[in-house]
Each structure stands twice: as structure tokens, then as C-alpha cells.
Tab-separated table of C-alpha atoms and ligand atoms in Angstrom:
chain	number	residue	atom	x	y	z
A	1	MET	CA	42.409	105.603	101.896
A	2	PRO	CA	44.410	105.868	105.126
A	3	GLU	CA	42.257	108.781	106.360
A	4	GLU	CA	39.186	106.537	106.261
A	5	PHE	CA	40.884	103.433	107.618
A	6	PHE	CA	42.315	105.250	110.644
A	7	GLU	CA	39.456	107.755	111.016
A	8	THR	CA	38.073	106.448	114.322
A	9	LEU	CA	41.443	106.616	116.070
A	10	SER	CA	41.328	110.315	116.934
A	11	ASN	CA	38.941	113.250	117.382
A	12	HIS	CA	40.636	115.183	114.509
A	13	ALA	CA	41.141	118.285	116.662
A	14	THR	CA	44.362	120.318	116.403
A	15	PRO	CA	46.381	118.580	117.705
A	16	PRO	CA	44.407	115.345	117.329
A	17	VAL	CA	43.637	113.553	120.559
A	18	TYR	CA	43.945	109.795	120.107
A	19	ARG	CA	41.301	107.571	121.643
A	20	PHE	CA	41.681	104.335	123.535
A	21	PHE	CA	40.051	101.061	122.465
A	22	ASN	CA	37.745	99.587	125.092
A	23	GLY	CA	37.283	96.258	123.330
A	24	LYS	CA	34.349	97.441	121.258
A	25	GLU	CA	35.125	100.934	119.997
A	26	TRP	CA	37.626	103.792	120.059
A	27	VAL	CA	36.454	106.130	122.806
A	28	GLU	CA	37.475	109.209	124.722
A	29	SER	CA	38.515	108.848	128.334
A	30	ALA	CA	36.523	110.406	131.129
A	31	SER	CA	39.823	111.583	132.646
A	32	GLY	CA	40.111	114.603	130.372
A	33	LYS	CA	43.863	114.192	130.890
A	34	THR	CA	46.174	113.959	127.879
A	35	VAL	CA	49.909	113.718	127.112
A	36	GLU	CA	51.232	115.647	124.113
A	37	ILE	CA	53.590	113.827	121.772
A	38	HIS	CA	56.282	116.067	120.271
A	39	SER	CA	58.366	115.098	117.267
A	40	PRO	CA	62.037	114.775	118.271
A	41	ILE	CA	62.943	116.288	114.891
A	42	ASP	CA	61.588	119.803	115.489
A	43	ASP	CA	59.562	119.574	118.705
A	44	SER	CA	56.297	120.048	116.755
A	45	VAL	CA	53.185	118.422	118.242
A	46	VAL	CA	52.215	115.174	116.519
A	47	GLY	CA	49.113	114.601	118.642
A	48	ALA	CA	48.047	113.717	122.141
A	49	LEU	CA	47.337	110.453	123.919
A	50	GLN	CA	44.768	110.141	126.657
A	51	VAL	CA	45.435	108.983	130.170
A	52	VAL	CA	42.731	106.404	130.854
A	53	THR	CA	41.204	106.066	134.307
A	54	ILE	CA	41.350	103.120	136.677
A	55	VAL	CA	37.615	102.551	136.178
A	56	GLU	CA	38.201	102.371	132.417
A	57	ILE	CA	41.042	99.881	132.918
A	58	ASP	CA	38.771	97.678	135.054
A	59	ALA	CA	36.111	97.728	132.334
A	60	VAL	CA	38.742	96.799	129.726
A	61	MET	CA	39.807	93.819	131.867
A	62	THR	CA	36.212	92.592	132.047
A	63	SER	CA	35.810	92.967	128.301
A	64	ALA	CA	39.098	91.067	127.755
A	65	LYS	CA	37.976	88.188	129.973
A	66	THR	CA	34.708	87.702	128.079
A	67	GLY	CA	36.359	88.275	124.717
A	68	GLN	CA	39.149	85.798	125.416
A	69	ALA	CA	36.878	82.814	125.944
A	70	LYS	CA	35.160	83.428	122.601
A	71	TRP	CA	38.405	84.180	120.793
A	72	GLU	CA	40.104	81.009	122.016
A	73	ALA	CA	37.075	79.033	120.815
A	74	THR	CA	37.440	80.576	117.335
A	75	PRO	CA	38.973	77.974	114.959
A	76	LEU	CA	42.698	78.499	114.543
A	77	ASN	CA	42.339	78.682	110.752
A	78	GLN	CA	40.157	81.786	111.218
A	79	ARG	CA	42.618	83.405	113.616
A	80	VAL	CA	45.328	82.735	111.038
A	81	LYS	CA	43.279	84.395	108.277
A	82	ILE	CA	42.737	87.480	110.421
A	83	MET	CA	46.487	87.783	111.040
A	84	HIS	CA	47.288	87.507	107.314
A	85	LEU	CA	44.718	90.195	106.612
A	86	ALA	CA	46.279	92.468	109.249
A	87	ALA	CA	49.663	91.948	107.558
A	88	ASP	CA	48.116	92.895	104.189
A	89	TRP	CA	46.661	96.098	105.641
A	90	ILE	CA	50.043	97.062	107.075
A	91	ARG	CA	51.722	96.547	103.688
A	92	HIS	CA	48.947	98.525	102.040
A	93	PHE	CA	49.636	101.543	104.268
A	94	GLU	CA	53.448	101.276	104.189
A	95	GLU	CA	54.065	104.843	103.021
A	96	TYR	CA	51.549	106.412	105.413
A	97	LEU	CA	52.754	104.451	108.442
A	98	SER	CA	56.446	105.035	107.661
A	99	THR	CA	55.915	108.780	107.361
A	100	LEU	CA	54.103	108.837	110.700
A	101	LEU	CA	56.822	106.733	112.321
A	102	ALA	CA	59.600	108.980	110.994
A	103	LYS	CA	57.847	112.048	112.388
A	104	GLU	CA	56.848	110.572	115.732
A	105	ILE	CA	60.081	108.842	116.747
A	106	GLY	CA	62.660	110.393	114.398
A	107	LYS	CA	63.512	107.189	112.538
A	108	SER	CA	64.895	107.653	109.026
A	109	MET	CA	62.425	106.945	106.222
A	110	GLY	CA	64.525	103.946	105.183
A	111	GLU	CA	64.503	102.496	108.704
A	112	ALA	CA	60.811	103.336	109.139
A	113	LYS	CA	59.884	101.574	105.896
A	114	SER	CA	61.930	98.558	106.811
A	115	GLU	CA	60.141	98.433	110.196
A	116	ILE	CA	56.752	98.407	108.448
A	117	VAL	CA	57.684	95.745	105.886
A	118	ARG	CA	59.372	93.608	108.550
A	119	THR	CA	56.208	93.855	110.648
A	120	ALA	CA	53.949	92.578	107.883
A	121	ASP	CA	56.394	89.740	107.124
A	122	LEU	CA	56.615	88.891	110.803
A	123	ILE	CA	52.845	88.628	111.267
A	124	ASP	CA	52.594	86.382	108.193
A	125	TYR	CA	55.393	84.180	109.523
A	126	TYR	CA	53.672	83.838	112.918
A	127	ALA	CA	50.419	82.910	111.207
A	128	ASP	CA	52.187	80.229	109.141
A	129	GLU	CA	54.263	78.923	112.028
A	130	VAL	CA	51.353	78.528	114.454
A	131	GLN	CA	49.912	75.873	112.181
A	132	SER	CA	52.880	73.620	112.887
A	133	MET	CA	52.437	73.759	116.678
A	134	ARG	CA	51.792	70.249	117.948
A	135	GLY	CA	50.815	68.601	121.196
A	136	GLU	CA	52.206	65.211	122.255
A	137	THR	CA	51.263	62.095	124.160
A	138	LEU	CA	53.421	60.558	126.886
A	139	ASP	CA	53.329	57.021	128.289
A	140	SER	CA	53.802	56.549	132.018
A	141	ASP	CA	55.928	53.393	131.902
A	142	ASN	CA	59.048	55.290	130.822
A	143	PHE	CA	59.487	56.337	134.464
A	144	PRO	CA	60.781	53.741	136.947
A	145	GLY	CA	58.029	52.151	139.028
A	146	TYR	CA	55.171	52.998	136.643
A	147	ASP	CA	53.332	50.588	134.384
A	148	LYS	CA	51.374	51.592	131.292
A	149	GLY	CA	48.425	52.705	133.390
A	150	ARG	CA	48.631	56.432	132.540
A	151	ILE	CA	48.642	58.353	129.288
A	152	GLY	CA	49.453	62.046	129.220
A	153	LEU	CA	47.827	64.205	126.520
A	154	ILE	CA	49.893	67.383	126.408
A	155	GLU	CA	48.425	70.356	124.567
A	156	ARG	CA	49.145	74.077	124.389
A	157	VAL	CA	46.523	76.559	125.548
A	158	ALA	CA	46.321	80.306	126.044
A	159	TRP	CA	47.416	81.947	129.281
A	160	GLY	CA	44.226	84.035	129.307
A	161	THR	CA	44.781	87.805	129.193
A	162	VAL	CA	48.206	89.069	128.163
A	163	LEU	CA	49.347	92.599	128.937
A	164	ALA	CA	51.601	93.767	126.081
A	165	ILE	CA	53.854	96.774	126.737
A	166	ALA	CA	55.829	98.040	123.747
A	167	PRO	CA	58.790	100.458	123.595
A	168	PHE	CA	59.230	103.725	121.693
A	169	ASN	CA	62.009	102.553	119.384
A	170	TYR	CA	59.993	99.963	117.428
A	171	PRO	CA	56.425	100.977	118.257
A	172	VAL	CA	54.998	99.133	115.262
A	173	ASN	CA	57.250	96.083	114.971
A	174	LEU	CA	57.624	95.318	118.673
A	175	THR	CA	53.878	95.775	119.128
A	176	ALA	CA	53.168	93.239	116.387
A	177	SER	CA	55.793	90.870	117.777
A	178	LYS	CA	53.712	90.752	120.970
A	179	LEU	CA	50.154	90.992	119.644
A	180	ALA	CA	50.428	88.391	116.870
A	181	PRO	CA	51.707	85.410	118.910
A	182	ALA	CA	49.488	86.204	121.901
A	183	LEU	CA	46.378	86.468	119.722
A	184	LEU	CA	47.231	83.446	117.588
A	185	MET	CA	47.548	81.295	120.697
A	186	GLY	CA	44.056	82.373	121.770
A	187	ASN	CA	44.852	85.024	124.380
A	188	ALA	CA	43.090	88.336	124.778
A	189	VAL	CA	45.576	91.209	124.688
A	190	VAL	CA	45.446	94.389	126.707
A	191	PHE	CA	47.876	96.597	124.844
A	192	LYS	CA	49.692	99.482	126.530
A	193	PRO	CA	51.511	101.449	123.804
A	194	PRO	CA	54.639	103.450	124.593
A	195	THR	CA	54.012	107.152	125.194
A	196	GLN	CA	56.372	108.397	122.459
A	197	GLY	CA	55.577	106.113	119.510
A	198	GLY	CA	52.086	105.508	120.911
A	199	ILE	CA	50.323	107.119	117.967
A	200	SER	CA	52.098	104.826	115.474
A	201	ALA	CA	51.392	101.841	117.739
A	202	LEU	CA	47.660	102.613	117.851
A	203	HIS	CA	47.633	102.677	114.038
A	204	LEU	CA	49.120	99.175	114.080
A	205	ALA	CA	46.423	98.022	116.502
A	206	GLN	CA	43.792	99.354	114.113
A	207	ALA	CA	45.131	97.037	111.386
A	208	PHE	CA	44.447	94.033	113.672
A	209	LEU	CA	40.980	95.318	114.558
A	210	LYS	CA	40.002	96.074	110.958
A	211	ALA	CA	41.264	92.636	109.969
A	212	GLY	CA	38.635	91.151	112.249
A	213	VAL	CA	40.002	90.628	115.779
A	214	PRO	CA	36.650	90.433	117.601
A	215	GLU	CA	35.211	92.247	120.580
A	216	GLY	CA	37.307	92.098	123.736
A	217	ALA	CA	40.176	90.102	122.209
A	218	LEU	CA	42.234	93.282	121.744
A	219	THR	CA	42.016	96.439	123.827
A	220	CYS	CA	44.346	99.460	123.903
A	221	VAL	CA	44.873	101.549	127.029
A	222	THR	CA	46.954	104.701	126.870
A	223	GLY	CA	48.671	106.879	129.438
A	224	THR	CA	52.105	107.293	130.920
A	225	GLY	CA	53.729	104.485	132.877
A	226	SER	CA	53.673	106.665	135.983
A	227	ASP	CA	49.898	107.189	135.659
A	228	ILE	CA	48.654	103.700	134.842
A	229	GLY	CA	51.686	101.383	134.809
A	230	ASP	CA	51.524	100.057	138.381
A	231	TYR	CA	47.784	99.494	138.217
A	232	LEU	CA	48.051	97.569	134.958
A	233	VAL	CA	50.977	95.307	135.838
A	234	SER	CA	49.561	94.336	139.220
A	235	HIS	CA	45.978	93.877	137.957
A	236	PRO	CA	44.511	90.463	138.863
A	237	GLY	CA	42.894	90.304	135.406
A	238	ILE	CA	46.333	89.884	133.792
A	239	ASP	CA	47.855	86.405	133.482
A	240	CYS	CA	51.020	87.170	131.521
A	241	ILE	CA	53.062	90.290	130.773
A	242	THR	CA	55.143	90.679	127.641
A	243	PHE	CA	57.312	93.785	127.895
A	244	THR	CA	60.116	95.455	125.985
A	245	GLY	CA	61.850	98.422	127.570
A	246	ASN	CA	64.715	99.398	129.800
A	247	SER	CA	66.033	97.143	132.540
A	248	ASP	CA	65.048	99.443	135.438
A	249	THR	CA	61.421	99.421	134.300
A	250	GLY	CA	61.610	95.658	133.746
A	251	GLU	CA	62.820	95.113	137.299
A	252	ALA	CA	60.107	97.404	138.699
A	253	ILE	CA	57.404	95.540	136.731
A	254	ALA	CA	58.725	92.155	137.901
A	255	LYS	CA	58.492	93.293	141.531
A	256	LYS	CA	54.939	94.583	141.177
A	257	ALA	CA	53.527	91.869	138.926
A	258	GLY	CA	53.448	89.081	141.493
A	259	MET	CA	52.845	85.527	140.237
A	260	LYS	CA	52.334	86.306	136.563
A	261	THR	CA	54.237	84.847	133.647
A	262	LEU	CA	56.812	87.380	132.451
A	263	VAL	CA	58.457	87.633	129.038
A	264	PHE	CA	60.853	90.572	128.959
A	265	GLU	CA	63.276	92.070	126.480
A	266	CYS	CA	65.309	94.683	128.323
A	267	GLY	CA	68.514	96.673	127.926
A	268	GLY	CA	71.470	95.227	126.073
A	269	ASN	CA	74.620	97.339	126.523
A	270	ASN	CA	76.257	95.012	124.028
A	271	PRO	CA	80.029	94.569	123.598
A	272	ALA	CA	82.062	93.838	120.467
A	273	LEU	CA	85.295	91.916	121.028
A	274	VAL	CA	87.833	92.352	118.231
A	275	LEU	CA	90.505	89.654	117.950
A	276	PRO	CA	93.879	90.619	116.414
A	277	ASP	CA	93.220	88.708	113.175
A	278	ALA	CA	89.851	90.402	112.474
A	279	ASP	CA	89.058	91.741	108.994
A	280	MET	CA	89.293	95.439	109.870
A	281	ASN	CA	87.133	96.736	107.026
A	282	LEU	CA	84.275	94.399	107.860
A	283	THR	CA	84.674	94.956	111.616
A	284	ALA	CA	84.679	98.745	111.263
A	285	ARG	CA	81.576	98.667	109.054
A	286	GLU	CA	79.677	96.405	111.447
A	287	ILE	CA	80.680	98.459	114.483
A	288	ILE	CA	79.617	101.726	112.845
A	289	LYS	CA	76.270	100.205	111.836
A	290	GLY	CA	75.871	98.472	115.202
A	291	ALA	CA	76.663	101.575	117.230
A	292	PHE	CA	74.953	104.309	115.235
A	293	SER	CA	71.900	102.949	113.393
A	294	TYR	CA	68.724	104.632	114.644
A	295	ALA	CA	71.068	106.878	116.639
A	296	GLY	CA	72.101	103.969	118.873
A	297	GLN	CA	68.560	103.560	120.244
A	298	ARG	CA	68.339	99.788	119.795
A	299	CYS	CA	68.625	97.309	122.623
A	300	THR	CA	70.946	95.426	120.276
A	301	ALA	CA	73.249	98.407	119.611
A	302	ILE	CA	77.000	98.008	120.188
A	303	LYS	CA	77.929	100.088	123.219
A	304	TYR	CA	81.564	99.172	123.790
A	305	VAL	CA	84.430	97.667	121.829
A	306	LEU	CA	87.205	95.615	123.421
A	307	GLY	CA	90.580	94.783	121.918
A	308	MET	CA	94.297	94.796	122.494
A	309	PRO	CA	96.121	98.146	121.964
A	310	ASP	CA	97.368	97.530	118.379
A	311	THR	CA	94.035	96.083	117.280
A	312	LEU	CA	92.052	99.018	118.614
A	313	ALA	CA	94.489	101.515	117.097
A	314	SER	CA	94.089	100.067	113.588
A	315	LEU	CA	90.329	99.655	114.042
A	316	GLN	CA	90.022	103.292	115.054
A	317	THR	CA	91.867	104.401	111.912
A	318	VAL	CA	89.602	102.345	109.641
A	319	ILE	CA	86.441	103.496	111.445
A	320	MET	CA	87.430	107.150	111.063
A	321	LYS	CA	88.037	106.533	107.343
A	322	GLN	CA	84.634	104.892	106.884
A	323	MET	CA	82.584	107.298	109.034
A	324	PRO	CA	82.041	110.079	106.457
A	325	GLU	CA	80.670	107.598	103.939
A	326	LEU	CA	78.426	105.660	106.360
A	327	VAL	CA	77.224	108.233	108.881
A	328	HIS	CA	75.559	111.582	108.385
A	329	MET	CA	73.524	113.186	111.151
A	330	GLY	CA	70.433	115.125	110.126
A	331	ASP	CA	66.669	115.251	109.672
A	332	PRO	CA	65.686	111.592	109.399
A	333	ARG	CA	63.298	112.391	106.550
A	334	SER	CA	66.121	113.726	104.383
A	335	PRO	CA	67.727	111.206	101.990
A	336	GLU	CA	71.157	112.616	102.942
A	337	THR	CA	70.823	111.479	106.553
A	338	LYS	CA	72.590	108.231	107.280
A	339	LEU	CA	72.012	106.282	110.520
A	340	VAL	CA	71.878	109.249	112.930
A	341	GLY	CA	68.770	111.387	113.372
A	342	PRO	CA	67.620	112.826	116.696
A	343	VAL	CA	67.283	110.758	119.839
A	344	VAL	CA	63.780	110.403	121.213
A	345	SER	CA	63.621	113.696	123.135
A	346	ILE	CA	65.662	116.672	124.243
A	347	ALA	CA	65.643	115.270	127.792
A	348	ALA	CA	67.109	111.984	126.521
A	349	ALA	CA	69.771	113.914	124.599
A	350	GLU	CA	70.689	115.893	127.723
A	351	HIS	CA	71.051	112.666	129.690
A	352	ILE	CA	73.301	111.152	127.008
A	353	GLN	CA	75.426	114.261	126.974
A	354	SER	CA	75.796	114.176	130.737
A	355	LEU	CA	76.960	110.531	130.594
A	356	ILE	CA	79.543	111.506	127.957
A	357	GLY	CA	80.668	114.397	130.166
A	358	GLU	CA	81.005	112.234	133.271
A	359	THR	CA	82.956	109.601	131.340
A	360	VAL	CA	85.366	112.216	130.004
A	361	LYS	CA	85.732	113.609	133.514
A	362	ALA	CA	86.664	110.107	134.660
A	363	GLY	CA	89.555	110.012	132.159
A	364	ALA	CA	88.121	109.006	128.755
A	365	LYS	CA	88.944	110.888	125.545
A	366	ILE	CA	86.574	111.967	122.768
A	367	ILE	CA	87.788	110.645	119.395
A	368	THR	CA	84.869	112.158	117.518
A	369	GLY	CA	81.504	113.766	118.339
A	370	GLY	CA	80.455	114.603	121.874
A	371	ARG	CA	78.288	117.622	121.126
A	372	ARG	CA	74.525	118.082	120.986
A	373	THR	CA	71.944	120.415	119.440
A	374	ASN	CA	68.412	119.961	120.831
A	375	ALA	CA	67.650	116.226	120.423
A	376	PHE	CA	70.536	115.654	118.003
A	377	VAL	CA	73.593	114.038	119.605
A	378	GLU	CA	76.649	113.735	117.396
A	379	PRO	CA	77.834	110.189	116.703
A	380	THR	CA	80.428	109.845	119.427
A	381	ILE	CA	83.434	107.563	119.926
A	382	LEU	CA	85.202	107.546	123.276
A	383	SER	CA	88.606	105.967	123.918
A	384	ASP	CA	90.542	105.106	127.089
A	385	VAL	CA	87.292	104.023	128.707
A	386	ARG	CA	87.172	101.599	131.633
A	387	PRO	CA	84.194	99.341	132.389
A	388	GLU	CA	83.304	101.181	135.589
A	389	MET	CA	82.905	104.529	133.781
A	390	PRO	CA	79.315	105.807	133.235
A	391	ALA	CA	79.305	105.295	129.434
A	392	VAL	CA	79.803	101.542	129.931
A	393	ARG	CA	78.280	100.958	133.347
A	394	GLU	CA	74.976	102.491	132.161
A	395	GLU	CA	73.287	101.673	128.870
A	396	VAL	CA	73.673	104.926	126.912
A	397	PHE	CA	70.593	104.873	124.671
A	398	GLY	CA	72.134	107.076	122.004
A	399	PRO	CA	74.878	107.226	119.343
A	400	VAL	CA	77.830	106.654	121.661
A	401	VAL	CA	80.404	103.862	121.591
A	402	SER	CA	83.314	103.358	123.999
A	403	PHE	CA	86.677	101.753	123.282
A	404	ILE	CA	88.200	99.684	126.091
A	405	THR	CA	91.796	98.471	125.777
A	406	VAL	CA	92.510	95.036	127.250
A	407	LYS	CA	95.762	93.147	127.736
A	408	ASP	CA	94.362	89.840	126.420
A	409	ILE	CA	91.172	87.990	125.450
A	410	GLY	CA	90.773	86.651	128.985
A	411	GLU	CA	90.471	90.173	130.367
A	412	ALA	CA	87.876	91.043	127.703
A	413	VAL	CA	85.812	87.955	128.524
A	414	GLY	CA	85.995	88.881	132.221
A	415	ILE	CA	84.731	92.421	131.526
A	416	ILE	CA	81.836	91.187	129.378
A	417	ASN	CA	80.796	88.578	131.927
A	418	ALA	CA	81.023	91.059	134.823
A	419	SER	CA	78.456	93.322	133.119
A	420	ARG	CA	74.995	93.572	134.648
A	421	PHE	CA	73.620	93.071	131.126
A	422	GLY	CA	73.697	90.009	128.869
A	423	LEU	CA	71.737	90.393	125.649
A	424	GLN	CA	74.224	89.876	122.810
A	425	ALA	CA	77.940	90.179	122.086
A	426	SER	CA	79.914	90.269	118.846
A	427	VAL	CA	83.243	88.578	118.250
A	428	PHE	CA	85.258	89.620	115.207
A	429	THR	CA	87.887	87.211	113.876
A	430	GLN	CA	88.780	85.519	110.604
A	431	ASP	CA	89.111	82.232	112.479
A	432	GLU	CA	85.513	81.115	113.078
A	433	GLY	CA	86.750	78.264	115.284
A	434	ALA	CA	88.496	80.740	117.581
A	435	GLY	CA	85.310	82.834	117.549
A	436	ILE	CA	83.275	79.835	118.721
A	437	VAL	CA	85.780	79.128	121.519
A	438	VAL	CA	85.365	82.709	122.784
A	439	ALA	CA	81.575	82.642	122.216
A	440	LYS	CA	81.230	79.644	124.520
A	441	GLN	CA	82.823	81.633	127.348
A	442	LEU	CA	80.414	84.581	127.133
A	443	ASN	CA	77.401	84.763	129.413
A	444	VAL	CA	75.025	86.547	127.027
A	445	GLY	CA	71.908	85.527	125.125
A	446	THR	CA	73.410	85.386	121.620
A	447	VAL	CA	76.947	85.720	120.291
A	448	GLN	CA	77.359	87.080	116.763
A	449	ILE	CA	80.556	86.102	114.983
A	450	ASN	CA	81.613	88.735	112.437
A	451	GLY	CA	78.331	90.632	112.625
A	452	SER	CA	76.800	93.313	114.804
A	453	PRO	CA	74.188	92.321	117.421
A	454	GLN	CA	70.655	92.110	116.071
A	455	ARG	CA	67.322	90.511	116.795
A	456	GLY	CA	66.713	89.262	113.257
A	457	PRO	CA	66.181	87.063	111.417
A	458	ASP	CA	63.024	87.127	113.475
A	459	HIS	CA	62.572	83.360	113.680
A	460	PHE	CA	65.921	82.984	115.494
A	461	PRO	CA	65.683	82.717	119.296
A	462	PHE	CA	66.135	86.115	120.920
A	463	LEU	CA	66.829	86.269	124.637
A	464	GLY	CA	68.788	88.059	127.299
A	465	VAL	CA	70.327	86.897	130.553
A	466	LYS	CA	70.859	88.895	133.763
A	467	ARG	CA	69.241	92.371	133.448
A	468	SER	CA	68.618	91.881	129.725
A	469	GLY	CA	65.513	89.765	129.754
A	470	LEU	CA	63.293	86.876	130.757
A	471	GLY	CA	62.050	84.136	128.464
A	472	VAL	CA	62.755	83.644	124.778
A	473	GLN	CA	61.292	85.436	121.764
A	474	GLY	CA	61.522	84.705	118.048
A	475	VAL	CA	58.581	83.366	116.078
A	476	HIS	CA	58.253	79.763	117.318
A	477	TYR	CA	59.599	80.613	120.772
A	478	SER	CA	57.181	83.532	121.183
A	479	LEU	CA	54.248	81.285	120.292
A	480	GLU	CA	55.436	78.901	122.986
A	481	GLU	CA	55.854	81.726	125.512
A	482	MET	CA	52.358	83.026	124.778
A	483	SER	CA	50.844	79.683	125.723
A	484	ARG	CA	51.163	77.114	128.459
A	485	LEU	CA	51.169	73.346	128.486
A	486	ARG	CA	47.972	71.662	129.591
A	487	PRO	CA	48.569	67.997	130.366
A	488	ILE	CA	45.463	65.859	130.650
A	489	VAL	CA	46.288	62.478	132.226
A	490	ILE	CA	44.094	59.481	131.544
A	491	ASN	CA	44.468	57.068	134.453
A	492	LYS	CA	43.670	53.412	133.907
A	493	PRO	CA	44.276	51.821	137.272
A	494	ARG	CA	44.870	48.071	137.042
B	501	G3H	O1	65.529	97.546	120.591
B	501	G3H	C1	65.293	96.338	120.605
B	501	G3H	C2	65.013	95.606	119.363
B	501	G3H	O2	64.500	94.327	119.650
B	501	G3H	C3	66.217	95.511	118.480
B	501	G3H	O3	65.873	94.969	117.252
B	501	G3H	O4	68.121	94.284	116.462
B	501	G3H	O5	66.220	94.427	114.891
B	501	G3H	O6	67.229	96.505	115.849
B	501	G3H	P1	66.921	95.068	116.053
């Protein structure tokens, strides 16, 4: 029963106040300060998170330090079993967790369910993959001037304590994508859930704890970034920070963190470049999906489309034909809703609307959409946009896509490479060879040929350049990032 499994998480008041996990038990903070979480669908209160105190954070750090040593000494096969069990629990509560997710962050039931299933699959994959991690030995005589007198034994060990900070848009999946590799590699994790999405994220943490993650190895501290963020990221008890969120926050964390290892997934602001020979039906479908799924609130969403005038004109016609079938804005829990529910909050919706307004003021035209009711922003297509306009210069975290006309491919490549962001880009063409030629000129993490940007499949490397990220994620790569090399050199002087 979910009620029993998740019982300790909150005090069951109306609205329920969710506890934090100090390494041993779910407890109430001495701060008495809470943040209410409102559903973006109807503004109803889902619950409240506590703002933990600095004293409580210090205690959590101590618990993590002690817990980490024991956890790292736990045989890997036992850590693997615990992860598989956590994945089983998540599958078991698929319906319950999806319903909570839909209510808390406004994701459609279909998208919420796929997040839950993907999370369980991801944890299982991590647990399988970690068993193939290998060390190596190196001989010294490969390097000029050295004889065989030294042997290097190179193994992978935990960083120590990892601070995991997850975003609102995938509070379950992007929490698991941080917790599982960090824990499997023997780290303790101090988990800071997002504020919106935090309730769902704490439920995910409970699956790890119930599966058997022992005392101190996992702790959960809640509160807004402005209350506890600086203290956490600069805390000397933290060895590594794994963060997903917007680029401004990423930059602020990097400045405050000091000499800690940083693994960041930040904003994308991803372009789609359409070559004249592209299959228009496929391109239109991928752009609609890429721009509007989860109301455009994915770091991998398509934010602008580049093409020559004739190409963009025909693309626009096909997109407008396909829109009624593929997109329907509404309550994300209704089966009629397709791709576009509310954005995360009314404040976010207002910001998106102001960026649309400023872009139109600067000379862009609205092809469709542009209006807003509470947290619901209509799926919006803008044309006649230039790269310096707000809708392209900023990452609009909502259902908005801008069309930019270029005179040739060279100009498009120049615009993409001049962007402050560099997560992914799409190139649409029926000539895969030509697509590869263009792909090699783009300074972004990943180029998708004939597909919209996306993180999955989750064992592929996922990385951003410039303001889009630090380090590489994706199952094997995340396991590597959540550990460091420890060379032990045996010297045999002759
Ligand atoms: O929002 C950032 C996520 O990593 C995007 O993941 O491409 O699977 O939607 P996704």
C-alpha cells in the first residue's frame, strides 16, 4: 500500500508538511519555516516542504561522512541488489507516483508514467553497468626514460559526499539519474530536491531508503535555493556537486562551490536546422514534439528553427496542418490533452508571455498562440525572429518556438555557434552524409540527424558545452563522473 510505504514522509496535516531525512529518519525541522507547493493546474496546495536550518545541514554532513565510509565498504554486489530493489519499488508504485507527479508539476499522465517507468529502467541499467567497471594496470617503461621499475594499479573510488540537486521538470527521473550512480560508486549523497517537484522527489528517495540504503548514505535536505543553496554548495563536507537546472543557477553554483568536482546539466536553447531536401512531414512532427512536449519545459526542447525562406515557408504550412492532431492544450490529467499542459507556475507563465511580447515588439510575428490563462501558455510559433531577440537570446522555458530565416547553411551554422548555449542541435535532411558534414561544424554536445533533441537513450553520452553543462552523463559516463581514479604505484627501484 502506498499510504504505508510513504507514511513517514509527512505529518499528514492539511496540507501535509513533508519532512527531511537526516540520515536516520524523516524528521521535522526546528526552523518551523515551510514553503507551500501549489499545483500549476489549478493552484491547489499539494503540500509543504520544510526549510531546514544550517545546524541541521551541518548534522546531515556529519552523518553523511560516517555513513559514506561504511557504505563504500559494503560489497558492490549488495549495493547492486539494493538498487534493483529500489527500481522494483518504483515500478510497484507507478500509478501512485505518476498521479502525484501530474498534480505537482503538471505533466500529462502519459509523460508522468513514462518518467516513472524510465526511472526504474534507468536504475536497473546503472546497477547492471556498474558491474562491468574495471580498473587497469600500467607499466612505466612505455614512457621514454623509464624502465620497468614501476607498476601503476589504477582503480575507481568514490569522491566522498556528493551533493545532488535536481530540477522541477523531471523530479523523479533526474533525481534517480544522480542518486543511483553516486550511491553505486560508494558515495554518500546529500540530496536537495527542487522546490516545485520536491514532494515527488522525496517519494523517490523513500524508494532508495526502503530498499536498504543504510544510515547516512542518503540524506534529503529541503528548502528553497535562496534559503539553503549557498550554504550547501559551499559546504566543506561536499566533495562533488551534480546539478541539473538553469544556466544562471549553474554559473552561480560554480562560483560559490570552490574546488569541488562539478557535473552540470544546464539550459539548452536548442536549434533545429532544416536543409532544403528535408522530409517535411517528419521534420514538422519532430519539431512539434521537440518544441511542445511537456509544454517546452525540457532542457532538450527545440527553441528555434533555422532554414532558407522557401524551406521555412513549406515547413510552416506542414506544421500548421499537423498541429491540431498532435497538440491540444489542457489539464494534463485529461486524456484529450496532448503535449501542452500548464507551465510550472503562474509567475513562469507571465515571464514567458513577457518574452513573447518583447520579441514581437522587436519585429517578430505570431504565427499561432501567444496568449496565456493562469499557468497555461498557448503553444506559440513566432516568425521573422532574429537571434538577438529575447525569445532566442534567452532560453524560454515554455511552449514557444521561433523561426529564423537564413540566406544559407553557413549563416545558420554561424548563428548556432554564436549562441551562449550548446546542449544539442537537430539537422533535418534526407542526405545523412550532408547532415554529418553540418553536424561536424556545430559546437554543441550532441547533434541529432532527423530527430528532435533528447537525452535518451539514457546510456548515450549526454553533455553540454558553453553555458549548457560540465562533464558527461549517461549511464557509464555518470558512473565514471561519480568516481575518481586512484592510482597506486608500486616502485621497484633497481
Ligand atoms: O530537461 C532536461 C532533461 O534532461 C531532458 O530529458 O530529453 O528526456 O526530455 P529528455
